[in-house]
PDB file of C-alpha atoms in Angstrom:
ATOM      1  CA  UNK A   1     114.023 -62.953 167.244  1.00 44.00           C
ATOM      2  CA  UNK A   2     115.464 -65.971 169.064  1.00 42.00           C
ATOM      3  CA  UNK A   3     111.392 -66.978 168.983  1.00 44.00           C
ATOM      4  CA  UNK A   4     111.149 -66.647 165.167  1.00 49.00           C
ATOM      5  CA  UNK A   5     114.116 -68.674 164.147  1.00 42.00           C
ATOM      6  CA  UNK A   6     113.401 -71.683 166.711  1.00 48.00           C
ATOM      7  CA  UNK A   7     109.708 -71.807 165.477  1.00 53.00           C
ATOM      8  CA  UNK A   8     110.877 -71.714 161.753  1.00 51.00           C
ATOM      9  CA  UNK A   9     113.442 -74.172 162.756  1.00 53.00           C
ATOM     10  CA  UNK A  10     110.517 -76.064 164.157  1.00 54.00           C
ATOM     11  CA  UNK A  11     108.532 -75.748 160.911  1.00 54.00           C
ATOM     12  CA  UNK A  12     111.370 -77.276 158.523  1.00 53.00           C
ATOM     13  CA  UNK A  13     112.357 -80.309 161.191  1.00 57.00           C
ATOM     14  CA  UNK A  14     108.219 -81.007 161.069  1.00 62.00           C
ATOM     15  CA  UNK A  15     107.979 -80.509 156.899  1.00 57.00           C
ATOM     16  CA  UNK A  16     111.277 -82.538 156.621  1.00 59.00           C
ATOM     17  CA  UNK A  17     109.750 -85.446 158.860  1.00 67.00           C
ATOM     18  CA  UNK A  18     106.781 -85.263 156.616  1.00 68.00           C
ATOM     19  CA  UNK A  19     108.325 -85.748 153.589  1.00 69.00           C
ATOM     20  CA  UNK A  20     110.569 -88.602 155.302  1.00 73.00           C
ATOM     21  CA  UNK A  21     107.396 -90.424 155.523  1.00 72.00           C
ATOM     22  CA  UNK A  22     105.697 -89.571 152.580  1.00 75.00           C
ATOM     23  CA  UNK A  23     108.757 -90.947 150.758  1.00 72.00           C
ATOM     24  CA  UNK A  24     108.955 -94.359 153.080  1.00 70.00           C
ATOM     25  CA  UNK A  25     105.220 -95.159 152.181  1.00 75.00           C
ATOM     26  CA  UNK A  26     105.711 -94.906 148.625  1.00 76.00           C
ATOM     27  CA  UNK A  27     105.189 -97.613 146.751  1.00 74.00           C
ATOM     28  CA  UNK A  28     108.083 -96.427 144.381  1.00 77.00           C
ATOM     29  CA  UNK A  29     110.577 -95.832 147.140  1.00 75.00           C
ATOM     30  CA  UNK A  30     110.303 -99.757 148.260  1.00 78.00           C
ATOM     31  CA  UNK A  31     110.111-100.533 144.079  1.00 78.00           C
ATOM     32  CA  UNK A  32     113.720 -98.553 143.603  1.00 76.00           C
ATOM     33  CA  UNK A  33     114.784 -99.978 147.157  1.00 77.00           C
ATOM     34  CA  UNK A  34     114.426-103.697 145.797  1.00 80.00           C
ATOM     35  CA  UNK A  35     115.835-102.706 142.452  1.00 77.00           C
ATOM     36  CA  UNK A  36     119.425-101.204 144.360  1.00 77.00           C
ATOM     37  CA  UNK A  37     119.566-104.256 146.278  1.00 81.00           C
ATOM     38  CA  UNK A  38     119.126-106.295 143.251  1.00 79.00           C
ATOM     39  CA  UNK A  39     121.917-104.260 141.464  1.00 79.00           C
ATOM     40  CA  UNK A  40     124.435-104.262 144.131  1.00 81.00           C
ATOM     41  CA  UNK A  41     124.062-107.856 145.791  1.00 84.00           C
ATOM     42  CA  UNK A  42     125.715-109.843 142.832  1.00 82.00           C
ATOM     43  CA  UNK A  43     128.171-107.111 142.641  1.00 81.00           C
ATOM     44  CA  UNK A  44     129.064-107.465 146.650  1.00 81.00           C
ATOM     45  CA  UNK A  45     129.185-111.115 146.325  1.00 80.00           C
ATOM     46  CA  UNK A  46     131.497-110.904 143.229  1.00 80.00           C
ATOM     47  CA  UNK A  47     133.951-108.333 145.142  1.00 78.00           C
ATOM     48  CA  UNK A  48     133.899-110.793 148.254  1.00 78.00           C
ATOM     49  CA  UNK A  49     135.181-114.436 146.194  1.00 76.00           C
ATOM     50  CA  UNK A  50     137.420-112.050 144.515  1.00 76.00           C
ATOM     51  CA  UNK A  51     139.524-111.419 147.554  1.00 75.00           C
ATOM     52  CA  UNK A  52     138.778-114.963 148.979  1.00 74.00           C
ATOM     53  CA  UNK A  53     141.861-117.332 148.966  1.00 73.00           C
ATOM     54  CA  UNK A  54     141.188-119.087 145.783  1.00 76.00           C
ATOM     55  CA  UNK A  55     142.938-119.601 142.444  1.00 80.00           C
ATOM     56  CA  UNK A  56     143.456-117.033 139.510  1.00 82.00           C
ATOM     57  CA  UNK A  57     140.884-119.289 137.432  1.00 83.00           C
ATOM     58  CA  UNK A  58     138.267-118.011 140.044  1.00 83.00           C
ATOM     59  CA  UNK A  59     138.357-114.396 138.980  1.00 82.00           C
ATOM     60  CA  UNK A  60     137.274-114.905 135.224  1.00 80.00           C
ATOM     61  CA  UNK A  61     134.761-117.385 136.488  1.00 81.00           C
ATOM     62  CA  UNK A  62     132.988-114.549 139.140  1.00 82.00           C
ATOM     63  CA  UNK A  63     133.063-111.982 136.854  1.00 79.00           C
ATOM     64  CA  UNK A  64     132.065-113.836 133.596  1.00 77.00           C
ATOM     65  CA  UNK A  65     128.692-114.882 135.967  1.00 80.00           C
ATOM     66  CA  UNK A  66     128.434-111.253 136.647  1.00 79.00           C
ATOM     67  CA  UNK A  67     128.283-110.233 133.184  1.00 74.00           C
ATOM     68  CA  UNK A  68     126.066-112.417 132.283  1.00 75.00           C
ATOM     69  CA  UNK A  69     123.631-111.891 135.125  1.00 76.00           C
ATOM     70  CA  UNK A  70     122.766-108.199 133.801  1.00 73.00           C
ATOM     71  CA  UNK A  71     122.355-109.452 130.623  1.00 68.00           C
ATOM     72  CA  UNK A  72     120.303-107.052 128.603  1.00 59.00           C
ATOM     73  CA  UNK A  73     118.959-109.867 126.908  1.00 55.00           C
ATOM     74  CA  UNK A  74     117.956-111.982 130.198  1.00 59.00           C
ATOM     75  CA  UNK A  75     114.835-111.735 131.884  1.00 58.00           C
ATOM     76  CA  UNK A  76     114.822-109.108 134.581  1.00 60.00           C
ATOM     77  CA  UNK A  77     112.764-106.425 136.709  1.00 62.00           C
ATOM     78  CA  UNK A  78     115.488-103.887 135.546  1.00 65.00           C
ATOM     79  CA  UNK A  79     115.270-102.445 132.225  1.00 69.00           C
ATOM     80  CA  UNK A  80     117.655-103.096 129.381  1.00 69.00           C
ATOM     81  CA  UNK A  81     119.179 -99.119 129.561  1.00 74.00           C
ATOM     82  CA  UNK A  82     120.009 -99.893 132.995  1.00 72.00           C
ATOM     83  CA  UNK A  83     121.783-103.024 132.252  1.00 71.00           C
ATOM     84  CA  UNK A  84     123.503-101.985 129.711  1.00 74.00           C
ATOM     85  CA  UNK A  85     125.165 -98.666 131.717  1.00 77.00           C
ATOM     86  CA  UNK A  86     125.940-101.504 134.410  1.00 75.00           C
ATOM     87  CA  UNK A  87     127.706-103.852 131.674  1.00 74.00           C
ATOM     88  CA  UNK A  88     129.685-100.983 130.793  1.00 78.00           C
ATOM     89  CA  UNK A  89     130.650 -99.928 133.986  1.00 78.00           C
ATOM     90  CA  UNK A  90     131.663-104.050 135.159  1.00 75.00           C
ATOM     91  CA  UNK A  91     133.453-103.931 131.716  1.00 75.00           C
ATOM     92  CA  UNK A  92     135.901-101.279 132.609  1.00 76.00           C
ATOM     93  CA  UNK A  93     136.540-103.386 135.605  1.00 73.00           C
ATOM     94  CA  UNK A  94     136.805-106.144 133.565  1.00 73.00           C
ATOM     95  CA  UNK A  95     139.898-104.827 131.396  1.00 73.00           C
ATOM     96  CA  UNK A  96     141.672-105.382 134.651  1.00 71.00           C
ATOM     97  CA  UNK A  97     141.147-109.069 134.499  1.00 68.00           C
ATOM     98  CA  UNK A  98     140.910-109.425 131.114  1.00 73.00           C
ATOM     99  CA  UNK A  99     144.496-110.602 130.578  1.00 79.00           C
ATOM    100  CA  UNK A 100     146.079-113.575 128.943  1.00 83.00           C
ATOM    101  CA  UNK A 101     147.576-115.208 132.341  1.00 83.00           C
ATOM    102  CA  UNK A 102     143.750-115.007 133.320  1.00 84.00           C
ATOM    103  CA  UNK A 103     141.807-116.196 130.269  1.00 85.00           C
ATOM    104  CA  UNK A 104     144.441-119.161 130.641  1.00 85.00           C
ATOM    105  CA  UNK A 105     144.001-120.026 134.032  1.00 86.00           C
ATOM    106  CA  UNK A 106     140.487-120.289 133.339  1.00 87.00           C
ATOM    107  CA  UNK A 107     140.815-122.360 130.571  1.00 86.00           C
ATOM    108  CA  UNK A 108     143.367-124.943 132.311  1.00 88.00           C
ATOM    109  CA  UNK A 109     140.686-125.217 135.000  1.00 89.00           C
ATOM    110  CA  UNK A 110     139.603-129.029 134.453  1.00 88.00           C
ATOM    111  CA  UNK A 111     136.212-127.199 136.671  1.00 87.00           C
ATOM    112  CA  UNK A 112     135.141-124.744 134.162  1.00 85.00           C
ATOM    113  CA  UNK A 113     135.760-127.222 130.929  1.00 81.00           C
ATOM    114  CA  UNK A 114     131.809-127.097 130.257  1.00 79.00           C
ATOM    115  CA  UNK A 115     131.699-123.295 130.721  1.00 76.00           C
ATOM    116  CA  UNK A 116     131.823-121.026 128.027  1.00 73.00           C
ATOM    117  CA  UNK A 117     134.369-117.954 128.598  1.00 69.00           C
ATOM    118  CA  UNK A 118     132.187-115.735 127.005  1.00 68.00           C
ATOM    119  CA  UNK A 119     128.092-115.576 126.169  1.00 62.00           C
ATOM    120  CA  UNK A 120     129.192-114.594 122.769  1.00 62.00           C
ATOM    121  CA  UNK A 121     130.749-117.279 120.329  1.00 60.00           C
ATOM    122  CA  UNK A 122     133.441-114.856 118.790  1.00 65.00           C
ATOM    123  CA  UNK A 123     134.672-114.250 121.974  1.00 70.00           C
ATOM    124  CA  UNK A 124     134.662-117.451 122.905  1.00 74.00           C
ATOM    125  CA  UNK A 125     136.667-118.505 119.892  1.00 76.00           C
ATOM    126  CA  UNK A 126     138.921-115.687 120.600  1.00 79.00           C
ATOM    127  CA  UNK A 127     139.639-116.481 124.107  1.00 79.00           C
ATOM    128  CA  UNK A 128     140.681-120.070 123.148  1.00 79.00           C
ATOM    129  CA  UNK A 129     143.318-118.653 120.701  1.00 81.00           C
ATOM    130  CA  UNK A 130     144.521-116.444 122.851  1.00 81.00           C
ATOM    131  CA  UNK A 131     144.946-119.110 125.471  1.00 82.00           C
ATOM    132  CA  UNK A 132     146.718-121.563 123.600  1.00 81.00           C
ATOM    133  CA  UNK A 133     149.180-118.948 122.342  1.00 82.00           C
ATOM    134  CA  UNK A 134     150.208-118.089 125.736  1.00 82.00           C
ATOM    135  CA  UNK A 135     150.337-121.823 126.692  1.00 80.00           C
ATOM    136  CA  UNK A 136     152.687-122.748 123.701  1.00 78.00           C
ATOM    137  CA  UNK A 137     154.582-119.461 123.942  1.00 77.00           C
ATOM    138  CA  UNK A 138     154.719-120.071 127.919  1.00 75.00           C
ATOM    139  CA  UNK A 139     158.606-121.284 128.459  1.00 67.00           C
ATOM    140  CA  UNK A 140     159.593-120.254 125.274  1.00 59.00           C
ATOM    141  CA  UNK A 141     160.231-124.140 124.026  1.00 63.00           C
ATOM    142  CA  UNK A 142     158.610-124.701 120.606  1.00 59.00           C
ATOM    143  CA  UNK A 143     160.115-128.184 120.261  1.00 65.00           C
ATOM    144  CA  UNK A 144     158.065-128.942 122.865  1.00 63.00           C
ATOM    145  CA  UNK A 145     154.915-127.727 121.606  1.00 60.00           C
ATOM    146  CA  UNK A 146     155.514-129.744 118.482  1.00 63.00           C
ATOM    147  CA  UNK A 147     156.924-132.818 119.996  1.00 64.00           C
ATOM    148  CA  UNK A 148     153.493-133.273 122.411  1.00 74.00           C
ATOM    149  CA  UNK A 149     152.582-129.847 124.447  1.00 79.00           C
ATOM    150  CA  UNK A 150     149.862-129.093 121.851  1.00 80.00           C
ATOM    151  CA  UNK A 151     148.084-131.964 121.821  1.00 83.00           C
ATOM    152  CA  UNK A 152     147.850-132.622 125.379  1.00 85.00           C
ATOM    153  CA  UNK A 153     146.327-129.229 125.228  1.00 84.00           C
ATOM    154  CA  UNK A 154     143.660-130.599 122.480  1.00 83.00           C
ATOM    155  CA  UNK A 155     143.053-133.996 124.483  1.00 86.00           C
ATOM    156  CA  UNK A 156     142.690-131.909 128.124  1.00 86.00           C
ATOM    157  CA  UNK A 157     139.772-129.432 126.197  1.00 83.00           C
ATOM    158  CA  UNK A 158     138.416-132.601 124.675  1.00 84.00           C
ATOM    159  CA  UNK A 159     138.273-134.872 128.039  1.00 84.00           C
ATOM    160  CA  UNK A 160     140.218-137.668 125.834  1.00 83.00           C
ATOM    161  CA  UNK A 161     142.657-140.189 127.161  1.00 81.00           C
ATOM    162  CA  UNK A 162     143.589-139.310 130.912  1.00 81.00           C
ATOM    163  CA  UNK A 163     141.836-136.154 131.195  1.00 84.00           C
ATOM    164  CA  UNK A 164     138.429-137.909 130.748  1.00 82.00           C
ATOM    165  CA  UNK A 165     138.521-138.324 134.401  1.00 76.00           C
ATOM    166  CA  UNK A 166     136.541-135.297 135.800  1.00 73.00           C
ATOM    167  CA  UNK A 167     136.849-132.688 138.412  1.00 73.00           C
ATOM    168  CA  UNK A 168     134.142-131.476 140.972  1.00 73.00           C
ATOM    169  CA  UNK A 169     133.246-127.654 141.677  1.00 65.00           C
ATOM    170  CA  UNK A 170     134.920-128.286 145.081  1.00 70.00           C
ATOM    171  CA  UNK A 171     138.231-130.178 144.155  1.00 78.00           C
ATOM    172  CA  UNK A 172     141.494-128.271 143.957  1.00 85.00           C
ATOM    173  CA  UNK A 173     142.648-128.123 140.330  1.00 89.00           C
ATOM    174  CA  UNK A 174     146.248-128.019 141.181  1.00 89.00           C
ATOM    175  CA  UNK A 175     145.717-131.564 142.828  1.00 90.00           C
ATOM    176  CA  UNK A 176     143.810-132.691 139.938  1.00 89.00           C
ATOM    177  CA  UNK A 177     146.370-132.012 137.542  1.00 90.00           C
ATOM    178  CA  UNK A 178     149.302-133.463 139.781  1.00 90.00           C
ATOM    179  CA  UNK A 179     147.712-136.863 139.805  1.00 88.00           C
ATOM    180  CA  UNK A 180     146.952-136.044 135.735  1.00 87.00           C
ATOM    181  CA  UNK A 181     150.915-135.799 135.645  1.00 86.00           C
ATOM    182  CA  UNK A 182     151.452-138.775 137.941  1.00 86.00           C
ATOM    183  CA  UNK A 183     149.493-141.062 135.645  1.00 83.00           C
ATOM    184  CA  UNK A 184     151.196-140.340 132.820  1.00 77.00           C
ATOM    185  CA  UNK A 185     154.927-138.660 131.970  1.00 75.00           C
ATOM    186  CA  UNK A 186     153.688-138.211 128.521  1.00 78.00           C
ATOM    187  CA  UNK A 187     151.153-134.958 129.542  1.00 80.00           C
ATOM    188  CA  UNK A 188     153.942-133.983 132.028  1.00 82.00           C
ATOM    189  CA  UNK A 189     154.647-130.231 130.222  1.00 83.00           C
ATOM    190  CA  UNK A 190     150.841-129.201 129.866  1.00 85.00           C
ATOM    191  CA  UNK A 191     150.761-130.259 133.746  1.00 87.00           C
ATOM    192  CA  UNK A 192     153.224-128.102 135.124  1.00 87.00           C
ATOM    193  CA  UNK A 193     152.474-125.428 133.499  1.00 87.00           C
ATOM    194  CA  UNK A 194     148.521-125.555 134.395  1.00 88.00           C
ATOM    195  CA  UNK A 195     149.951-126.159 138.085  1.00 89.00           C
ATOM    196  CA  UNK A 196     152.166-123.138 137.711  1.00 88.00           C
ATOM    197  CA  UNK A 197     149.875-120.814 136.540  1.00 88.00           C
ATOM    198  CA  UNK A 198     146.959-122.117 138.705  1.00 88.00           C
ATOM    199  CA  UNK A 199     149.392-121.698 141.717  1.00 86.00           C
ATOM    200  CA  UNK A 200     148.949-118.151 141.454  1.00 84.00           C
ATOM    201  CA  UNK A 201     146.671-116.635 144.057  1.00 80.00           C
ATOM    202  CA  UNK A 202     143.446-114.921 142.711  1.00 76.00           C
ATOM    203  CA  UNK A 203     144.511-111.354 144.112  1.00 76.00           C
ATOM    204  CA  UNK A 204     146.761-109.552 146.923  1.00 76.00           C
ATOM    205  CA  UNK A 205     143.952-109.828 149.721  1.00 76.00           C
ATOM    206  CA  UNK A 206     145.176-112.395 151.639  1.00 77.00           C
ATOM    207  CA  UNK A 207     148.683-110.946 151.540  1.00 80.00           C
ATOM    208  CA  UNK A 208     147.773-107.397 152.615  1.00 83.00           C
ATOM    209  CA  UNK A 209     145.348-108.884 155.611  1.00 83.00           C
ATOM    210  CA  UNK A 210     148.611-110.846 156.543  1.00 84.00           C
ATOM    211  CA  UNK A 211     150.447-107.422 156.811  1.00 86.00           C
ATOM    212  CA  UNK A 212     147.320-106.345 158.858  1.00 88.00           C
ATOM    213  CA  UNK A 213     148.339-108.873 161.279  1.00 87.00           C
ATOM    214  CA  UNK A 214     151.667-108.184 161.587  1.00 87.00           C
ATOM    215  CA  UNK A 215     151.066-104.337 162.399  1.00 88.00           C
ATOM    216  CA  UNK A 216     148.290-105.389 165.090  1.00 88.00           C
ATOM    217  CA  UNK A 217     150.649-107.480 166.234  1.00 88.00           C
ATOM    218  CA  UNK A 218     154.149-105.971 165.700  1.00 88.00           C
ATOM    219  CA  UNK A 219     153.302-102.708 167.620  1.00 86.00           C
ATOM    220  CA  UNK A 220     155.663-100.005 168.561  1.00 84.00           C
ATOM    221  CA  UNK A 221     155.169-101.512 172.627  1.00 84.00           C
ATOM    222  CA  UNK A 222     156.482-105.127 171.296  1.00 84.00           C
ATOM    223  CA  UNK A 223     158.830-103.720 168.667  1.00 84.00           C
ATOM    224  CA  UNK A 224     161.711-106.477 169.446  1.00 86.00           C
ATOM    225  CA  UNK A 225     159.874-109.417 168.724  1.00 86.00           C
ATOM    226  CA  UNK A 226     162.674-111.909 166.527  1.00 88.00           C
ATOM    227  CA  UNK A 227     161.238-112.808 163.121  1.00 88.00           C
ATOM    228  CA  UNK A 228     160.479-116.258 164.480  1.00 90.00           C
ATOM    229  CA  UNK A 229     158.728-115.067 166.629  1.00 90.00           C
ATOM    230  CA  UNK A 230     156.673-112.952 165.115  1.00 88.00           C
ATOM    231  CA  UNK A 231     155.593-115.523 162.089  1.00 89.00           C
ATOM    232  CA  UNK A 232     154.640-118.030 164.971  1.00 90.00           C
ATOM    233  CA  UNK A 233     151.993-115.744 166.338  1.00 90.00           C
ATOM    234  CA  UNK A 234     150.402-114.753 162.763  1.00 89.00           C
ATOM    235  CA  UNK A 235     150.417-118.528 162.180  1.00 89.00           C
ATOM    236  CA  UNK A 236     148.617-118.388 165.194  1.00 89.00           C
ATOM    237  CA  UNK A 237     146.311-115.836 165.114  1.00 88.00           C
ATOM    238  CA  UNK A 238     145.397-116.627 161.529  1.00 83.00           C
ATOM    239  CA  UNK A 239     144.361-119.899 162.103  1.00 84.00           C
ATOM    240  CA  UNK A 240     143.050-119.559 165.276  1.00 84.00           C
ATOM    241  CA  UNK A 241     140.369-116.982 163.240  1.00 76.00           C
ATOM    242  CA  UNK A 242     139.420-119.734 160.518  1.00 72.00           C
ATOM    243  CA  UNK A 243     139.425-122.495 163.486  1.00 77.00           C
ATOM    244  CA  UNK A 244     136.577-120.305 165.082  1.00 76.00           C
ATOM    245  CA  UNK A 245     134.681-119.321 161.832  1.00 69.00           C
ATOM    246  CA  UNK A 246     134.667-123.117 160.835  1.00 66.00           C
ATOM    247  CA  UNK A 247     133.463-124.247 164.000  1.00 65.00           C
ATOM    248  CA  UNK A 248     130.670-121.806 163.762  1.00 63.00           C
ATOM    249  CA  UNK A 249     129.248-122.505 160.476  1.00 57.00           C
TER     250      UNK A 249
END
């Protein structure tokens, strides 16, 4: 008995090995395997700048890129009924983001001026409305949407007068628009509001790895640390981390 059942196990371990292989030597298998990594590399990358430290203005830009990468209409080794169930799927993430605080962000980014929100025009259009209410409606001061907020808002989207000058991919856009406000009182509203809103951090990543820190360090063993302390060694070890990754790239 003990005989049988070891040579049958035998006999499934040898036809499971077999059809291992015949599965790794299939053309198909390596044709699907390319296709997955295809499908879930710009997804991975748009997860990973979504929790970097940037601006809110970031996360409509990484996920507008995604949309349009899977495209239905674009070009692709993937076919369009594939696409499309992944469009839906990133579009139910996207209701997360899809918000007025973020559609405005984006829009005050002097970066993204020459980037459409949206592949489709009646979105587009729709965005900027929606932006521009929630700009004018922002502190609740219509005299001073009237009296000049409004059309620094049209001169900034038109890259007239002071806003002409232009901002790099790599430039902080809450610096840009301090020395827009510096050179001239006159767009000082439409300034701090963009720096306001643009102040806000993309997501809660970088808090909750802070509060990763402080329970690594903050242990039961070294539970009377003083607060001063404590925030001078998460300075530390913080920095100490993006001192090393910086000096290896």
């Amino acid at each position: 008995m003990a005989w049988s059942l070891h040579s049958r196990r035998d006999d499934i371990h040898t036809y499971v090995c077999m059809d291992m292989i015949s599965i790794v030597t299939s053309v198909h298998f390596w044709a699907n395997l390319q296709l997955l990594e295809e499908i879930i590399r710009p997804i991975q990358c748009a997860i990973t700048e979504t929790q970097a430290d940037g601006p809110i203005s970031n996360i409509w830009k990484i996920w507008a890129d995604l949309e349009a990468f899977f495209d239905p209409i674009k070009p692709s080794t993937m076919s369009v009924v594939l696409r499309q169930k992944i469009v839906e799927s990133l579009n139910k993430r996207w209701e997360l983001f899809s918000t007025r605080i973020h559609i405005s962000s984006f829009m005050l980014d002097p970066r993204f001026r020459h980037i459409p929100s949206s592949t489709k025009d009646n979105e587009s259009e729709a965005h900027f409305q929606s932006a521009e209410e929630f700009i004018r409606k922002y502190d609740f001061n219509a005299d001073k949407w009237a009296a000049g907020l409004q059309q620094a808002w049209i001169d900034f989207r038109l890259e007239e007068g002071v806003f002409s000058n232009q901002c790099q991919v790599t430039d902080d856009p809450v610096i840009w628009w301090k020395r827009i406000r510096a050179m001239s009182t006159r767009n000082k509203w439409l300034s701090d509001i963009a720096i306001e809103i643009l102040s806000f951090p993309g997501s809660a990543a970088a808090v909750e790895r802070t509060f990763s820190v402080v329970r690594r360090i903050h242990t039961w063993q070294r539970n009377r640390l003083r607060r001063e302390t404590l925030q001078k060694l998460v300075y530390i070890y913080i920095n100490r981390r993006a001192l090393n990754k910086s000096l290896i790239e």
